[in-house]
XYZ file of C-alpha atoms in Angstrom:
468
model
C -18.721 36.892 -1.444
C -16.903 38.507 1.478
C -14.891 36.565 4.189
C -17.600 36.957 6.664
C -20.679 36.171 4.484
C -21.904 33.221 6.353
C -25.163 32.934 4.648
C -23.499 32.671 1.262
C -21.081 30.052 2.569
C -23.998 27.961 3.926
C -25.703 28.298 0.612
C -22.432 27.102 -0.964
C -22.320 23.988 1.358
C -25.779 23.049 0.355
C -25.010 23.320 -3.316
C -22.277 20.556 -2.862
C -24.989 17.854 -3.025
C -25.563 18.953 -6.603
C -21.870 18.167 -7.790
C -20.887 15.187 -10.035
C -17.270 14.339 -9.787
C -15.216 11.666 -11.491
C -12.143 10.099 -9.326
C -9.331 8.250 -10.872
C -6.259 7.096 -8.953
C -4.660 4.586 -6.706
C -7.061 2.647 -4.514
C -5.858 1.015 -1.293
C -7.193 -0.585 1.955
C -6.830 1.499 5.290
C -6.934 -0.899 8.138
C -7.102 0.403 11.718
C -6.291 -1.860 14.680
C -7.434 -0.531 17.933
C -6.503 -1.701 21.453
C -4.884 -0.956 24.858
C -1.365 -0.892 25.921
C -1.091 -1.836 29.535
C 2.484 -3.471 29.470
C 5.790 -3.808 27.674
C 6.770 -7.009 25.985
C 9.196 -9.195 27.913
C 10.693 -10.236 24.532
C 11.806 -6.673 23.411
C 11.328 -3.057 24.514
C 7.943 -2.586 22.653
C 4.380 -2.117 23.839
C 1.906 -5.081 23.660
C -1.227 -3.993 22.044
C -4.357 -5.907 23.297
C -6.429 -5.677 20.325
C -10.236 -4.729 20.757
C -11.415 -3.871 17.337
C -10.549 -3.644 13.648
C -11.925 -1.369 11.010
C -11.371 -1.421 7.392
C -12.153 1.461 4.918
C -11.124 2.469 1.366
C -8.069 4.458 1.397
C -6.086 6.611 -1.207
C -8.301 7.744 -4.023
C -10.936 5.738 -2.291
C -10.997 8.161 0.621
C -11.561 11.009 -1.880
C -14.745 8.987 -2.823
C -15.806 8.438 0.702
C -15.513 12.329 1.274
C -17.526 12.936 -1.812
C -20.382 10.653 -0.831
C -20.212 12.271 2.670
C -20.974 15.546 0.821
C -23.879 13.748 -1.103
C -22.130 14.575 -4.424
C -22.673 12.040 -7.304
C -19.403 10.202 -7.775
C -17.920 8.140 -10.533
C -14.813 6.167 -9.555
C -12.376 4.350 -11.819
C -9.586 2.342 -10.521
C -7.714 -1.046 -10.109
C -7.642 -3.696 -7.394
C -5.631 -6.937 -7.169
C -7.236 -10.511 -7.521
C -7.011 -10.995 -3.742
C -9.178 -10.932 -0.646
C -8.290 -7.338 0.018
C -9.320 -6.404 -3.487
C -12.706 -8.156 -2.909
C -13.052 -6.229 0.472
C -12.331 -2.910 -1.351
C -14.966 -3.725 -4.007
C -17.609 -4.460 -1.391
C -16.692 -1.204 0.496
C -16.661 0.898 -2.572
C -20.112 -0.690 -3.656
C -21.535 0.150 -0.399
C -21.024 3.857 -0.653
C -24.184 5.968 -1.773
C -24.223 7.862 -5.001
C -21.187 5.981 -6.299
C -20.796 4.351 -9.719
C -17.617 2.214 -9.434
C -15.541 0.796 -12.231
C -12.922 -1.228 -10.322
C -10.760 -3.205 -12.772
C -9.100 -6.313 -11.498
C -5.419 -7.229 -12.358
C -4.466 -10.674 -12.020
C -1.475 -11.189 -9.889
C -1.247 -7.663 -8.369
C -1.318 -7.189 -4.745
C -3.824 -4.749 -3.384
C -2.072 -2.077 -1.424
C -3.140 -2.335 2.251
C -1.912 0.105 5.127
C -2.483 -1.048 8.630
C -2.371 1.408 11.463
C -2.055 0.270 15.207
C -3.570 2.659 17.417
C -3.922 2.754 21.311
C -5.435 5.678 23.442
C -5.710 7.724 20.232
C -2.216 7.461 19.303
C -0.557 5.721 16.409
C 1.932 3.083 17.574
C 3.174 1.978 13.878
C 2.044 1.649 10.465
C 2.621 -1.316 8.376
C 2.274 -1.236 4.438
C 1.902 -4.116 2.031
C 2.097 -3.203 -1.578
C 3.330 -3.847 -4.966
C 4.225 -0.654 -6.899
C 4.057 -1.528 -10.739
C 2.765 0.262 -13.934
C -0.588 -1.125 -15.336
C -0.276 -3.534 -18.204
C -0.812 -1.801 -21.488
C -4.026 -3.265 -22.362
C -5.502 -2.537 -18.806
C -4.242 0.935 -19.102
C -6.106 1.411 -22.157
C -9.141 0.064 -20.895
C -8.829 2.171 -17.858
C -8.397 5.177 -20.077
C -11.432 4.562 -22.220
C -13.796 3.940 -19.178
C -12.506 7.144 -17.557
C -12.912 9.388 -20.559
C -16.589 8.077 -21.143
C -17.284 8.829 -17.326
C -15.557 12.293 -17.742
C -18.139 13.238 -20.213
C -20.948 12.566 -17.678
C -19.541 14.571 -14.895
C -18.265 18.056 -14.196
C -14.902 17.769 -12.567
C -12.155 15.047 -12.736
C -9.885 14.218 -9.661
C -6.650 12.451 -10.333
C -5.769 11.024 -7.019
C -2.071 10.029 -7.553
C -0.417 8.033 -4.778
C 2.337 6.528 -7.111
C 1.181 2.946 -6.830
C 0.865 2.313 -10.549
C -2.581 3.496 -11.792
C -1.762 7.006 -12.836
C 1.158 6.346 -15.091
C 2.554 9.609 -16.660
C 1.144 8.668 -20.082
C -2.251 7.878 -18.575
C -2.454 11.124 -16.589
C -1.521 13.261 -19.665
C -4.243 11.644 -21.704
C -6.869 12.134 -19.205
C -5.953 15.896 -18.879
C -5.944 16.277 -22.617
C -9.374 14.569 -22.949
C -10.757 16.753 -20.175
C -9.647 19.984 -21.789
C -11.111 18.614 -25.058
C -14.596 18.355 -23.581
C -14.269 21.401 -21.427
C -13.942 19.535 -18.054
C -11.852 20.724 -15.192
C -9.132 18.618 -13.558
C -8.037 18.632 -10.056
C -4.729 16.815 -9.246
C -3.471 15.551 -5.996
C 0.330 15.058 -7.037
C 3.151 12.891 -5.685
C 6.702 12.797 -6.868
C 8.873 15.570 -7.965
C 8.209 15.387 -11.640
C 4.943 17.113 -12.462
C 5.330 17.470 -16.040
C 2.546 14.790 -16.778
C 0.014 16.853 -14.735
C 0.738 19.776 -17.135
C -2.632 21.740 -18.108
C -4.434 20.739 -14.837
C -6.768 23.360 -13.728
C -5.912 22.880 -9.906
C -2.902 21.062 -8.349
C -3.045 20.523 -4.462
C 0.306 19.581 -2.952
C 1.153 19.814 0.578
C 4.119 22.174 1.520
C 6.623 19.263 1.550
C 5.362 18.119 -1.919
C 5.733 21.614 -3.397
C 9.195 21.891 -1.968
C 10.299 18.557 -3.655
C 8.672 19.490 -7.050
C 10.542 22.939 -7.061
C 13.741 22.324 -5.078
C 12.951 25.244 -2.895
C 12.853 25.930 0.640
C 9.439 27.101 1.491
C 9.744 28.944 4.818
C 7.049 31.639 4.401
C 4.216 32.753 2.199
C 6.381 34.661 -0.337
C 8.432 31.545 -1.037
C 5.287 29.508 -1.394
C 3.927 31.938 -3.864
C 7.051 32.159 -5.867
C 7.338 28.227 -6.039
C 3.560 27.994 -7.099
C 4.107 30.498 -9.859
C 7.137 29.036 -11.174
C 5.093 25.783 -11.628
C 2.143 27.801 -13.002
C 4.367 29.225 -15.650
C 6.120 25.986 -16.311
C 3.258 23.546 -16.649
C 0.501 25.685 -17.451
C -1.613 25.032 -14.136
C -4.581 27.172 -13.463
C -3.921 27.292 -9.862
C -2.076 25.737 -7.028
C -3.616 25.113 -3.788
C -0.826 24.300 -1.206
C -1.895 22.903 2.347
C 0.452 24.136 5.000
C -0.689 22.064 8.117
C -0.861 24.388 10.995
C -0.217 27.430 8.889
C -3.423 26.903 6.920
C -3.526 26.939 3.102
C -2.443 29.125 0.203
C -4.279 29.492 -3.125
C -1.887 30.960 -5.836
C -2.983 31.578 -9.388
C -0.644 33.753 -12.022
C -2.141 36.853 -10.746
C -3.465 36.350 -7.297
C -2.790 34.905 -4.033
C -5.088 34.244 -1.040
C -3.853 32.743 2.272
C -6.420 30.910 4.479
C -5.564 30.531 8.230
C -5.679 27.037 9.992
C -9.105 26.053 10.950
C -8.353 23.082 13.369
C -8.372 23.940 17.003
C -6.550 20.783 17.732
C -4.828 18.132 15.578
C -5.312 14.579 16.510
C -4.702 12.680 13.083
C -3.672 14.085 9.711
C -4.455 10.881 7.978
C -6.502 11.663 4.818
C -6.858 15.269 5.378
C -5.457 15.962 1.902
C -8.157 13.738 0.501
C -10.756 15.716 2.271
C -9.462 19.060 0.867
C -9.572 17.583 -2.690
C -12.867 16.243 -2.439
C -14.345 19.599 -1.123
C -12.438 21.585 -3.617
C -13.568 19.414 -6.547
C -17.109 19.207 -5.503
C -17.191 23.023 -4.913
C -16.104 23.408 -8.604
C -18.364 20.957 -9.903
C -21.212 22.695 -8.097
C -20.297 25.979 -9.785
C -18.724 27.588 -6.868
C -15.668 30.025 -7.574
C -12.323 28.743 -7.057
C -11.903 30.975 -4.070
C -14.996 29.942 -2.341
C -14.265 26.155 -3.012
C -10.819 26.480 -1.583
C -12.147 28.299 1.664
C -14.749 25.405 2.247
C -12.020 22.915 1.594
C -9.741 24.721 4.257
C -12.666 24.423 6.779
C -13.245 20.838 6.014
C -9.436 19.857 6.429
C -9.585 21.553 9.859
C -12.470 19.327 10.693
C -10.936 16.014 9.871
C -7.658 16.552 11.404
C -9.454 16.954 14.823
C -10.666 13.374 14.447
C -8.740 10.051 15.034
C -8.558 8.025 11.957
C -9.430 8.517 8.242
C -12.303 10.886 8.807
C -14.775 12.666 6.447
C -16.544 16.107 6.591
C -20.205 16.242 6.112
C -22.450 19.106 5.326
C -23.805 19.454 8.765
C -20.164 19.617 10.164
C -19.191 22.306 7.663
C -22.290 24.227 8.455
C -21.561 24.107 12.402
C -17.949 25.302 11.638
C -19.021 28.238 9.457
C -21.693 29.276 11.786
C -21.236 28.043 15.395
C -24.255 29.917 16.560
C -26.293 27.475 14.592
C -26.083 25.033 17.589
C -27.776 27.582 19.701
C -30.414 28.151 16.806
C -31.371 24.278 17.148
C -33.023 25.272 20.518
C -35.434 27.558 18.851
C -38.427 25.218 18.326
C -42.048 25.107 17.507
C -44.646 25.207 20.408
C -45.432 21.489 19.758
C -41.839 20.598 20.337
C -41.585 22.987 23.406
C -44.607 21.028 24.830
C -42.996 17.700 24.485
C -39.764 19.013 25.997
C -41.914 20.125 29.000
C -42.774 16.496 29.402
C -39.133 15.308 29.580
C -39.202 14.688 33.358
C -36.390 15.512 35.638
C -35.347 11.943 36.090
C -34.392 12.011 32.397
C -32.403 15.277 32.533
C -30.668 13.926 35.702
C -29.671 10.768 33.680
C -28.422 12.602 30.755
C -26.473 14.900 32.756
C -24.504 12.079 34.200
C -24.230 10.467 30.802
C -22.628 13.678 29.552
C -20.294 13.959 32.356
C -18.789 10.437 31.607
C -17.883 11.165 28.080
C -16.896 13.315 25.336
C -19.513 12.815 23.082
C -23.049 11.620 24.207
C -25.114 9.522 21.759
C -28.666 8.528 22.957
C -30.261 5.525 21.346
C -34.176 5.385 21.425
C -36.422 2.588 20.375
C -38.425 3.119 17.174
C -42.342 3.331 17.451
C -42.642 -0.221 16.382
C -40.265 -1.480 18.697
C -41.985 0.253 21.653
C -45.235 -1.227 20.737
C -43.701 -4.825 20.649
C -42.132 -4.305 23.943
C -44.741 -2.259 25.888
C -48.112 -2.704 24.170
C -50.388 -1.037 21.537
C -50.898 1.966 23.742
C -47.232 2.946 23.771
C -45.202 4.964 22.886
C -46.960 8.334 24.292
C -44.967 10.344 21.910
C -44.072 9.118 18.285
C -40.264 8.477 17.648
C -39.721 11.806 15.663
C -40.954 13.941 18.572
C -39.036 12.134 21.110
C -35.831 12.300 19.018
C -36.480 16.113 18.470
C -36.701 16.704 22.213
C -33.639 14.845 22.970
C -31.707 16.640 20.262
C -32.507 19.920 21.593
C -30.854 19.305 24.817
C -27.379 20.832 25.183
C -26.073 17.665 26.596
C -26.934 15.411 23.837
C -24.696 15.410 20.677
C -26.485 12.695 18.553
C -29.771 10.697 18.596
C -30.134 7.493 16.869
C -33.505 5.379 16.566
C -33.234 1.680 16.206
C -35.984 -0.552 14.974
C -34.780 -3.579 16.935
C -35.967 -4.627 20.247
C -32.383 -4.080 21.693
C -29.641 -1.628 20.855
C -27.103 -4.558 20.269
C -26.767 -3.837 16.406
C -26.496 0.053 17.010
C -23.767 -0.733 19.794
C -21.842 -2.840 17.414
C -21.779 -0.266 14.798
C -20.879 2.654 17.200
C -18.617 0.697 19.548
C -19.065 3.135 22.407
C -16.290 3.725 25.165
C -19.094 3.963 27.759
C -22.695 2.443 27.992
C -24.861 4.058 30.426
C -28.020 2.647 32.058
C -30.004 3.801 35.211
C -29.020 2.311 38.622
C -32.438 0.348 38.467
C -30.467 -2.159 36.360
C -27.792 -4.407 37.346
C -24.521 -5.091 35.354
C -25.817 -8.506 34.342
C -29.266 -7.261 33.095
C -27.824 -4.277 30.798
C -28.273 -5.371 27.195
C -24.763 -5.031 25.523
C -22.609 -4.883 28.675
C -20.604 -7.844 27.579
C -20.133 -6.830 24.167
C -18.982 -3.157 25.133
C -16.541 -4.618 27.518
C -15.214 -7.206 24.982
C -13.814 -4.226 23.007
C -12.416 -2.296 25.957
C -15.555 -0.227 27.047
C -16.941 0.123 30.278
C -20.564 -0.107 31.689
C -21.880 2.826 33.944
C -24.949 2.649 36.141
C -26.133 6.222 36.647
C -27.823 7.138 39.920
C -31.691 7.811 39.692
C -33.907 10.649 41.043
C -36.435 9.093 43.473
C -39.797 9.241 42.257
C -39.129 10.031 38.580
C -39.539 6.952 36.616
C -40.862 6.683 33.038
C -43.763 4.632 34.163
C -44.762 7.410 36.684
C -44.727 9.826 33.947
C -46.776 7.899 31.599
C -49.421 7.364 34.408
C -49.286 11.132 35.061
C -49.924 11.847 31.378
C -52.745 9.367 31.072
C -54.422 10.739 34.167
């Protein structure tokens, strides 16, 4: 495969859904507290965050799992939580992920690791951590090893996601790598600390530049120094390869005899939280799907570039990867069947005018439409004129529209609560008080916009014209 063989890369992306991966490592709860800062505290020179919403999601090894499920890969997950509310929350969050077989052991008296990030205007204000870093009791460690070894036999690649919170003790890591080698399974390690002897024999190790420097004691100022450091570790510990992430400088894949350097894929960097987890997940899924190490590394570099362009711990989905590999695919979406073209012709100027105003008011436009059953309940058995799939396809074909969501409920309240938009737009034929969701959107700091209408171009007029 060449560097520019986009067709082969897209086929490789589609193959990720065939992967089966085992993840073993430290699970933590990532909390994001969003709000507005409009004044400084009179008690101390610190900003006051007016909280508008809070989000919780799996972090650490759990974020590797999130990324794997986003790729539609089958995932087994083995980890440990505390017997506390946060542990229960994590168990529910992991259990809610698709295609995951979770084995979350509970340790009595253990405090589940929680990282809370406070964010305003897309910027982190502070991060607060609560954790208790202790090794697992011997019996619990033995049980974890047994479960993980059994799951290893049913999957193609094992990821050891080490955050040094106590789950992946050196002896356990060594045993897992030895067991994988004995049954012919590959191991990818996301390392921590300066002593990597317990990762010896891993197929791929994925440090960032700072971690690689800490493990070798070398200054890594350029590509030759990174290659030298990686090959020193390969010779010392028998690693198959080192994939070193280098932030704005991209990524380097080094083996004992080869080296490849991938340029950074991110156009803008907003948040590096969890980017390493994305890289590990895509690399492991690629290897599990039978891709070469070089192709899997290239896809992981593209995925890492995608997630650092988003605020919060994000994931890269197959469509994101395809769009990144072949941007022209966005234009290709406008090549449609004659049926869809006919339906698009029925989209009247009033709709176009409204959507253009919506687009001008936001960075990403998500259009919500009622499902067919919802329309019938609201407007009678003769509606809708076009089925939901056709209406969604027409809207999705417009350059101004980023996403279309179909909701079965009579109002979009549930969709709004999930998406939490910054701007809610309705036509000026509504008033603020009659806009469904206005109060809810404003409660989390969003605003309501009433867009101007084109005279004589209403949905009712269009329906009458079509019937006539």
